[in-house]
Amino acid sequence: MGQPTVIPKTSIIRLTIDMLASELSETRGRSAAELGADTWDAQTRLDDEGLDLDSLERLNATSALNAYFHLHEYGAEDYLLAMPTIGDWADLIEQSLAETGQHLTFQTSGSTGQSKSCQHTISDLELEAAYWGDLFSATKQIVSLVPSQHIYGTIWTILLPKKLDVPCKYGRLKPSSTLSQAMGSEPTLVVATPTIWQFLAKSLPTFPPNLLGISSTGPMPAGLGDLLLEKGLGRLIEVYGSSETGAIGWRDHGDERYTLIDYWRRLSSRELARKGADGAEKTVAPMDKLGFSGDRHFAVDGRLDGALQIGGYNVFPDRIRNTLIKRPEVREAAVRLDSETGRLKAFLVPQERGHDPATLIEAVDTWCAEALSSHERPRSFAVGDSIPRNDIGKLADW
């Protein structure tokens, strides 16, 4: 018999629901909220008496669960295909983790924009949760507004609540109402992404000072952090890291530099070393240019692979630009982050001068809905005779 799993049964059910919702959102073209995922529980049936998964949907969902939990190490992956409820899936996953559970694997987009698997030992993930638990030991409850199956969600909303022995309320499909219900006098950690923080800043008039906001997966849009603090948020912590590395550092909003987490060590301008739970060190090359001041503090000076993070997903502006210029009516294009919205925007140069801008934008926008994922899709467009550049020929904003 193996060691008891570090992931409670209720959290296994949450992870299973989030992964299933993600898979069905892809195949059915509907959001998790539209699918009613906030009403799913252990009794939710998977067959035609419930969610009515077809054979391909069931296969995709069980494949995702297998990859995340390493069910193949227990020989459990095939059994999922015939089980009738979410709770049955969770029971088998719990058994698997108790027997062989040593790793979790997270999916992220790599430098090509294709899915990439990032494997971590559960003991290393627990080590990070322990670090945050020591840092925020006064926390009495956690509010999760992020998917639990990504590394940020797993550490902050699955492992950290267990470490602190505090409840975690999941509300990513109803963020503003969930947060409003959680407001009180007890110290509360609110786990969100920049996109969700932007939504909350627009939706809620004030925040009580007992709320400590945590943000990761990408930089905050310009002015957003200041606005949240002005509205009363007690503190805003920005976490720097990736699916490949876990968290590397953190800072209070407004600080220029991040603090390196204790088990990380700077080796050079391009390399770090991470000491794992077993005491062994692993050399890591971060995906960003890190400008160090001493050995424990650093600033992030831009991605080395050209990626941006939109809503927690890596997107690649150059790849999106190359997609846009495949349109016959588009001669040139540029894609960049809109710092005010946290989404992408695109500048289009039409193939022929005099092309009606509104007609071009409508055609390209409609096509993008099919050719790009929702996170890759530009949300605003501008049209002109040439791509904006500064006086030394570098791309300029518009």
Short mmCIF file of C-alpha atoms in Angstrom, two decimals:
data_model
loop_
_atom_site.label_atom_id
_atom_site.label_comp_id
_atom_site.label_asym_id
_atom_site.label_seq_id
_atom_site.Cartn_x
_atom_site.Cartn_y
_atom_site.Cartn_z
CA MET A 1 0.00 0.00 0.00
CA GLY A 2 1.39 3.43 -0.91
CA GLN A 3 1.43 6.66 1.07
CA PRO A 4 -1.86 8.55 1.61
CA THR A 5 -2.45 11.07 -1.14
CA VAL A 6 -1.65 14.71 -0.43
CA ILE A 7 -4.66 15.75 -2.53
CA PRO A 8 -7.96 15.48 -0.65
CA LYS A 9 -10.91 13.75 -2.30
CA THR A 10 -12.86 17.02 -2.58
CA SER A 11 -9.93 18.55 -4.45
CA ILE A 12 -9.68 15.55 -6.78
CA ILE A 13 -13.34 16.11 -7.67
CA ARG A 14 -12.64 19.81 -8.30
CA LEU A 15 -9.66 19.00 -10.55
CA THR A 16 -11.72 16.42 -12.43
CA ILE A 17 -14.57 18.87 -13.01
CA ASP A 18 -12.21 21.63 -14.21
CA MET A 19 -10.43 19.32 -16.64
CA LEU A 20 -13.69 17.89 -17.97
CA ALA A 21 -15.11 21.40 -18.42
CA SER A 22 -11.99 22.45 -20.32
CA GLU A 23 -12.21 19.49 -22.67
CA LEU A 24 -15.94 19.93 -23.33
CA SER A 25 -15.48 23.66 -23.92
CA GLU A 26 -13.11 22.78 -26.76
CA THR A 27 -15.30 20.14 -28.40
CA ARG A 28 -18.68 21.85 -27.93
CA GLY A 29 -17.60 25.44 -28.49
CA ARG A 30 -19.24 26.63 -25.25
CA SER A 31 -17.70 28.12 -22.15
CA ALA A 32 -17.61 26.26 -18.84
CA ALA A 33 -20.28 28.66 -17.56
CA GLU A 34 -22.51 27.94 -20.56
CA LEU A 35 -22.04 24.21 -19.95
CA GLY A 36 -23.25 24.68 -16.37
CA ALA A 37 -20.00 23.33 -14.90
CA ASP A 38 -20.60 25.19 -11.63
CA THR A 39 -23.47 22.76 -10.94
CA TRP A 40 -21.45 19.57 -11.53
CA ASP A 41 -20.49 17.40 -8.56
CA ALA A 42 -19.53 13.81 -7.73
CA GLN A 43 -23.02 12.55 -8.63
CA THR A 44 -23.02 14.13 -12.11
CA ARG A 45 -23.45 11.41 -14.70
CA LEU A 46 -21.27 11.23 -17.79
CA ASP A 47 -23.65 9.19 -19.95
CA ASP A 48 -26.85 10.16 -21.75
CA GLU A 49 -28.58 10.60 -18.40
CA GLY A 50 -26.25 13.49 -17.61
CA LEU A 51 -23.54 15.23 -19.64
CA ASP A 52 -23.99 12.84 -22.58
CA LEU A 53 -20.30 12.46 -23.42
CA ASP A 54 -19.75 10.80 -26.76
CA SER A 55 -16.88 8.35 -27.19
CA LEU A 56 -14.41 10.99 -28.39
CA GLU A 57 -15.25 13.42 -25.58
CA ARG A 58 -14.85 10.68 -22.99
CA LEU A 59 -11.54 9.64 -24.52
CA ASN A 60 -10.23 13.23 -24.55
CA ALA A 61 -11.27 13.82 -20.95
CA THR A 62 -9.76 10.59 -19.65
CA SER A 63 -6.58 11.29 -21.60
CA ALA A 64 -6.31 14.69 -19.87
CA LEU A 65 -6.86 13.10 -16.46
CA ASN A 66 -4.32 10.39 -17.22
CA ALA A 67 -1.70 12.92 -18.28
CA TYR A 68 -2.22 15.13 -15.21
CA PHE A 69 -2.43 12.39 -12.54
CA HIS A 70 -0.13 9.78 -14.21
CA LEU A 71 -2.86 7.17 -14.01
CA HIS A 72 -0.93 4.91 -16.40
CA GLU A 73 1.53 4.22 -13.57
CA TYR A 74 -1.34 2.53 -11.70
CA GLY A 75 -2.89 0.99 -14.80
CA ALA A 76 -6.12 2.88 -14.19
CA GLU A 77 -6.56 4.93 -17.33
CA ASP A 78 -8.66 2.43 -19.30
CA TYR A 79 -11.16 1.92 -16.47
CA LEU A 80 -12.21 5.58 -16.69
CA LEU A 81 -13.73 4.96 -20.12
CA ALA A 82 -16.58 2.89 -18.69
CA MET A 83 -17.34 4.67 -15.41
CA PRO A 84 -20.73 6.44 -15.11
CA THR A 85 -20.10 9.44 -12.82
CA ILE A 86 -17.54 12.11 -11.96
CA GLY A 87 -17.37 10.65 -8.46
CA ASP A 88 -16.41 7.23 -9.87
CA TRP A 89 -13.57 8.88 -11.76
CA ALA A 90 -12.44 10.63 -8.57
CA ASP A 91 -12.53 7.37 -6.58
CA LEU A 92 -10.21 5.68 -9.06
CA ILE A 93 -7.88 8.69 -9.19
CA GLU A 94 -7.69 8.70 -5.38
CA GLN A 95 -6.70 5.02 -5.40
CA SER A 96 -4.09 5.67 -8.06
CA LEU A 97 -2.53 8.57 -6.15
CA ALA A 98 -2.41 6.54 -2.94
CA GLU A 99 -0.53 3.74 -4.70
CA THR A 100 1.78 5.43 -7.18
CA GLY A 101 1.20 9.18 -7.01
CA GLN A 102 4.55 10.95 -7.14
CA HIS A 103 4.15 13.33 -10.09
CA LEU A 104 1.67 15.73 -11.68
CA THR A 105 1.99 16.98 -15.25
CA PHE A 106 0.70 20.34 -16.45
CA GLN A 107 -0.02 21.31 -20.04
CA THR A 108 1.12 24.62 -21.44
CA SER A 109 1.95 26.07 -24.85
CA GLY A 110 5.64 26.07 -25.66
CA SER A 111 7.62 28.33 -27.95
CA THR A 112 5.83 26.99 -31.04
CA GLY A 113 2.38 27.50 -29.57
CA GLN A 114 1.89 23.73 -29.38
CA SER A 115 0.94 21.94 -26.18
CA LYS A 116 3.87 21.15 -23.92
CA SER A 117 3.97 18.80 -20.91
CA CYS A 118 5.60 20.06 -17.70
CA GLN A 119 6.16 17.32 -15.11
CA HIS A 120 6.74 18.08 -11.43
CA THR A 121 7.10 15.88 -8.37
CA ILE A 122 4.26 16.34 -5.91
CA SER A 123 6.88 16.82 -3.17
CA ASP A 124 8.33 19.83 -5.05
CA LEU A 125 4.86 21.30 -5.50
CA GLU A 126 4.26 20.82 -1.76
CA LEU A 127 7.55 22.59 -1.07
CA GLU A 128 6.29 25.66 -2.91
CA ALA A 129 2.93 25.47 -1.10
CA ALA A 130 4.81 25.33 2.21
CA TYR A 131 6.74 28.48 1.28
CA TRP A 132 3.51 30.38 0.57
CA GLY A 133 1.96 28.90 3.71
CA ASP A 134 4.76 30.33 5.86
CA LEU A 135 4.58 33.69 4.09
CA PHE A 136 0.80 34.03 4.43
CA SER A 137 0.20 32.04 7.60
CA ALA A 138 -2.46 34.47 8.89
CA THR A 139 -4.84 33.49 6.06
CA LYS A 140 -8.18 32.11 7.24
CA GLN A 141 -9.79 31.35 3.86
CA ILE A 142 -8.92 31.23 0.15
CA VAL A 143 -11.12 32.28 -2.75
CA SER A 144 -10.13 30.67 -6.05
CA LEU A 145 -11.04 32.40 -9.31
CA VAL A 146 -8.70 30.27 -11.48
CA PRO A 147 -8.82 26.77 -13.04
CA SER A 148 -7.36 24.24 -10.60
CA GLN A 149 -5.58 22.04 -13.16
CA HIS A 150 -2.91 24.61 -14.09
CA ILE A 151 0.17 24.79 -11.87
CA TYR A 152 -0.81 28.17 -10.40
CA GLY A 153 -4.26 26.83 -9.50
CA THR A 154 -2.98 23.52 -8.16
CA ILE A 155 -0.47 25.10 -5.79
CA TRP A 156 -2.60 28.00 -4.57
CA THR A 157 -6.07 26.41 -4.50
CA ILE A 158 -5.40 22.68 -3.98
CA LEU A 159 -2.15 22.29 -1.99
CA LEU A 160 -2.04 25.59 -0.07
CA PRO A 161 -5.51 25.24 1.54
CA LYS A 162 -4.44 21.80 2.79
CA LYS A 163 -1.16 23.19 4.12
CA LEU A 164 -2.92 26.04 5.95
CA ASP A 165 -5.93 23.88 6.90
CA VAL A 166 -8.33 26.56 5.65
CA PRO A 167 -11.37 26.34 3.35
CA CYS A 168 -11.11 27.23 -0.32
CA LYS A 169 -14.18 28.59 -2.11
CA TYR A 170 -14.19 28.04 -5.87
CA GLY A 171 -15.89 30.71 -7.93
CA ARG A 172 -14.11 31.20 -11.24
CA LEU A 173 -17.38 31.01 -13.19
CA LYS A 174 -19.03 33.64 -10.97
CA PRO A 175 -16.08 35.74 -9.78
CA SER A 176 -17.74 38.95 -8.62
CA SER A 177 -20.61 37.30 -6.72
CA THR A 178 -18.28 34.71 -5.18
CA LEU A 179 -15.90 37.38 -3.97
CA SER A 180 -18.74 39.54 -2.64
CA GLN A 181 -20.03 36.60 -0.60
CA ALA A 182 -16.55 35.95 0.82
CA MET A 183 -15.99 39.50 2.01
CA GLY A 184 -15.79 39.79 5.77
CA SER A 185 -13.30 40.49 8.50
CA GLU A 186 -11.12 37.38 8.26
CA PRO A 187 -7.83 37.54 6.28
CA THR A 188 -8.67 36.11 2.85
CA LEU A 189 -6.41 35.20 -0.08
CA VAL A 190 -8.01 35.87 -3.47
CA VAL A 191 -6.30 33.91 -6.26
CA ALA A 192 -6.87 35.35 -9.74
CA THR A 193 -5.22 36.24 -13.05
CA PRO A 194 -4.72 39.77 -14.44
CA THR A 195 -7.76 39.26 -16.69
CA ILE A 196 -9.98 38.35 -13.73
CA TRP A 197 -8.59 41.20 -11.63
CA GLN A 198 -9.50 43.57 -14.44
CA PHE A 199 -13.06 42.22 -14.47
CA LEU A 200 -13.34 42.59 -10.68
CA ALA A 201 -12.00 46.15 -10.79
CA LYS A 202 -14.82 47.06 -13.18
CA SER A 203 -17.50 45.03 -11.40
CA LEU A 204 -16.98 45.91 -7.72
CA PRO A 205 -16.99 49.46 -6.36
CA THR A 206 -14.78 48.70 -3.35
CA PHE A 207 -12.74 45.95 -1.73
CA PRO A 208 -12.34 45.42 2.03
CA PRO A 209 -8.79 45.65 3.43
CA ASN A 210 -8.93 42.06 4.73
CA LEU A 211 -8.49 40.82 1.12
CA LEU A 212 -4.99 39.91 -0.06
CA GLY A 213 -4.89 39.60 -3.84
CA ILE A 214 -2.57 37.18 -5.60
CA SER A 215 -1.95 37.56 -9.34
CA SER A 216 0.07 35.38 -11.70
CA THR A 217 0.28 34.06 -15.29
CA GLY A 218 1.26 37.44 -16.76
CA PRO A 219 1.89 41.14 -16.08
CA MET A 220 -0.89 43.38 -14.79
CA PRO A 221 -2.32 45.80 -17.38
CA ALA A 222 -1.14 49.38 -16.87
CA GLY A 223 -2.83 51.06 -13.92
CA LEU A 224 -4.84 48.01 -12.85
CA GLY A 225 -2.91 47.24 -9.68
CA ASP A 226 -3.06 50.87 -8.57
CA LEU A 227 -6.81 50.92 -9.18
CA LEU A 228 -7.37 47.78 -7.08
CA LEU A 229 -5.44 49.25 -4.16
CA GLU A 230 -7.25 52.56 -4.51
CA LYS A 231 -10.54 50.66 -4.24
CA GLY A 232 -9.45 49.25 -0.90
CA LEU A 233 -7.71 45.93 -1.64
CA GLY A 234 -5.49 45.34 1.37
CA ARG A 235 -2.47 44.07 -0.56
CA LEU A 236 -1.63 42.84 -4.06
CA ILE A 237 1.11 40.26 -4.60
CA GLU A 238 2.40 39.52 -8.10
CA VAL A 239 3.94 36.08 -8.61
CA TYR A 240 6.51 35.39 -11.33
CA GLY A 241 7.00 31.90 -12.72
CA SER A 242 5.77 29.44 -15.34
CA SER A 243 4.36 25.95 -15.78
CA GLU A 244 7.88 24.74 -16.47
CA THR A 245 9.44 26.15 -13.30
CA GLY A 246 6.72 26.85 -10.77
CA ALA A 247 6.99 30.19 -8.98
CA ILE A 248 10.43 31.81 -9.03
CA GLY A 249 9.78 35.10 -7.25
CA TRP A 250 7.17 37.53 -5.97
CA ARG A 251 6.71 41.22 -5.26
CA ASP A 252 4.22 43.62 -3.75
CA HIS A 253 2.51 45.62 -6.47
CA GLY A 254 4.42 48.83 -7.00
CA ASP A 255 7.81 47.29 -6.25
CA GLU A 256 10.15 47.33 -9.21
CA ARG A 257 11.88 44.03 -8.43
CA TYR A 258 10.84 40.54 -7.45
CA THR A 259 12.27 38.63 -4.49
CA LEU A 260 13.75 35.25 -5.41
CA ILE A 261 12.06 32.39 -3.53
CA ASP A 262 14.34 30.77 -0.94
CA TYR A 263 14.99 27.48 -2.74
CA TRP A 264 16.09 29.26 -5.94
CA ARG A 265 19.68 30.38 -6.48
CA ARG A 266 21.15 32.61 -9.15
CA LEU A 267 23.94 30.93 -11.14
CA SER A 268 24.46 33.48 -13.92
CA SER A 269 22.61 36.09 -15.97
CA ARG A 270 20.82 33.31 -17.86
CA GLU A 271 20.62 30.42 -15.38
CA LEU A 272 19.05 29.64 -12.02
CA ALA A 273 19.26 26.57 -9.78
CA ARG A 274 16.25 25.17 -7.92
CA LYS A 275 16.72 22.95 -4.88
CA GLY A 276 14.02 20.30 -4.81
CA ALA A 277 12.35 18.65 -1.84
CA ASP A 278 14.95 15.87 -2.08
CA GLY A 279 17.80 18.37 -1.67
CA ALA A 280 19.08 17.98 -5.24
CA GLU A 281 19.56 21.08 -7.40
CA LYS A 282 18.32 21.42 -10.97
CA THR A 283 19.62 24.05 -13.38
CA VAL A 284 16.92 26.07 -15.14
CA ALA A 285 17.09 28.66 -17.91
CA PRO A 286 14.13 31.06 -17.42
CA MET A 287 12.04 32.01 -20.44
CA ASP A 288 12.48 35.71 -19.65
CA LYS A 289 15.42 38.07 -19.46
CA LEU A 290 16.00 38.61 -15.73
CA GLY A 291 17.92 41.67 -14.59
CA PHE A 292 19.38 40.96 -11.15
CA SER A 293 20.29 43.48 -8.47
CA GLY A 294 22.44 41.36 -6.19
CA ASP A 295 21.56 37.67 -5.97
CA ARG A 296 18.08 37.82 -4.45
CA HIS A 297 16.20 40.52 -6.38
CA PHE A 298 15.41 40.78 -10.08
CA ALA A 299 13.32 42.58 -12.68
CA VAL A 300 11.69 40.89 -15.69
CA ASP A 301 13.00 42.47 -18.89
CA GLY A 302 10.93 40.58 -21.48
CA ARG A 303 10.40 37.10 -22.91
CA LEU A 304 13.22 35.30 -24.67
CA ASP A 305 10.78 33.25 -26.79
CA GLY A 306 8.52 36.15 -27.73
CA ALA A 307 5.49 34.81 -25.87
CA LEU A 308 2.87 36.83 -24.05
CA GLN A 309 0.42 35.50 -21.49
CA ILE A 310 -3.26 36.19 -22.07
CA GLY A 311 -5.62 34.90 -19.41
CA GLY A 312 -2.99 32.44 -18.22
CA TYR A 313 -2.22 31.05 -21.69
CA ASN A 314 0.99 31.56 -23.68
CA VAL A 315 0.32 33.24 -27.02
CA PHE A 316 2.85 34.16 -29.68
CA PRO A 317 2.28 37.46 -31.52
CA ASP A 318 4.63 36.53 -34.38
CA ARG A 319 2.71 33.33 -35.06
CA ILE A 320 -0.60 35.20 -34.97
CA ARG A 321 0.79 37.85 -37.33
CA ASN A 322 1.84 35.09 -39.75
CA THR A 323 -1.70 33.74 -39.58
CA LEU A 324 -3.25 37.14 -40.32
CA ILE A 325 -1.15 37.77 -43.42
CA LYS A 326 -2.42 34.54 -44.96
CA ARG A 327 -5.63 36.44 -45.64
CA PRO A 328 -5.60 37.53 -49.31
CA GLU A 329 -6.77 41.06 -48.48
CA VAL A 330 -4.03 41.62 -45.85
CA ARG A 331 -0.57 42.68 -47.07
CA GLU A 332 1.07 43.18 -43.67
CA ALA A 333 0.09 42.98 -40.02
CA ALA A 334 1.42 43.60 -36.53
CA VAL A 335 0.16 42.15 -33.26
CA ARG A 336 0.89 43.33 -29.75
CA LEU A 337 -0.54 43.48 -26.24
CA ASP A 338 -3.06 46.20 -25.45
CA SER A 339 -1.84 47.34 -22.02
CA GLU A 340 -5.24 48.80 -21.16
CA THR A 341 -7.27 45.63 -21.73
CA GLY A 342 -4.72 42.85 -21.27
CA ARG A 343 -5.78 41.38 -24.65
CA LEU A 344 -4.17 41.40 -28.08
CA LYS A 345 -4.69 44.07 -30.72
CA ALA A 346 -3.75 44.01 -34.41
CA PHE A 347 -2.79 46.56 -37.04
CA LEU A 348 -3.68 45.62 -40.62
CA VAL A 349 -2.27 46.94 -43.88
CA PRO A 350 -4.68 46.12 -46.74
CA GLN A 351 -3.44 44.56 -49.94
CA GLU A 352 -4.97 47.40 -51.94
CA ARG A 353 -5.12 51.08 -51.01
CA GLY A 354 -8.61 52.41 -50.55
CA HIS A 355 -9.94 49.16 -49.04
CA ASP A 356 -12.78 50.06 -46.68
CA PRO A 357 -11.36 49.65 -43.13
CA ALA A 358 -14.66 48.56 -41.57
CA THR A 359 -15.19 45.85 -44.20
CA LEU A 360 -11.62 44.58 -43.79
CA ILE A 361 -11.87 44.47 -40.00
CA GLU A 362 -15.19 42.63 -40.09
CA ALA A 363 -13.86 40.00 -42.52
CA VAL A 364 -10.63 39.42 -40.60
CA ASP A 365 -12.32 39.39 -37.19
CA THR A 366 -14.88 36.82 -38.36
CA TRP A 367 -12.12 34.66 -39.79
CA CYS A 368 -10.04 34.92 -36.59
CA ALA A 369 -12.93 33.43 -34.62
CA GLU A 370 -12.37 30.21 -36.56
CA ALA A 371 -8.61 30.30 -37.18
CA LEU A 372 -7.39 31.28 -33.69
CA SER A 373 -8.12 30.29 -30.13
CA SER A 374 -10.02 32.77 -27.98
CA HIS A 375 -6.81 33.83 -26.22
CA GLU A 376 -4.93 34.32 -29.52
CA ARG A 377 -7.71 36.31 -31.14
CA PRO A 378 -7.09 40.09 -31.35
CA ARG A 379 -9.91 42.01 -29.70
CA SER A 380 -9.34 45.31 -31.49
CA PHE A 381 -8.07 46.27 -34.94
CA ALA A 382 -6.61 49.32 -36.62
CA VAL A 383 -6.03 49.78 -40.37
CA GLY A 384 -3.46 51.94 -42.16
CA ASP A 385 -1.19 52.16 -45.19
CA SER A 386 1.91 51.01 -43.28
CA ILE A 387 2.85 49.39 -39.95
CA PRO A 388 3.62 52.09 -37.34
CA ARG A 389 7.35 52.42 -36.65
CA ASN A 390 9.48 54.88 -34.70
CA ASP A 391 12.28 57.03 -36.07
CA ILE A 392 14.80 54.19 -35.92
CA GLY A 393 12.50 51.74 -37.68
CA LYS A 394 11.34 49.70 -34.68
CA LEU A 395 7.71 48.74 -34.32
CA ALA A 396 5.74 51.45 -32.53
CA ASP A 397 2.46 51.33 -30.67
CA TRP A 398 -0.78 52.56 -32.23
#
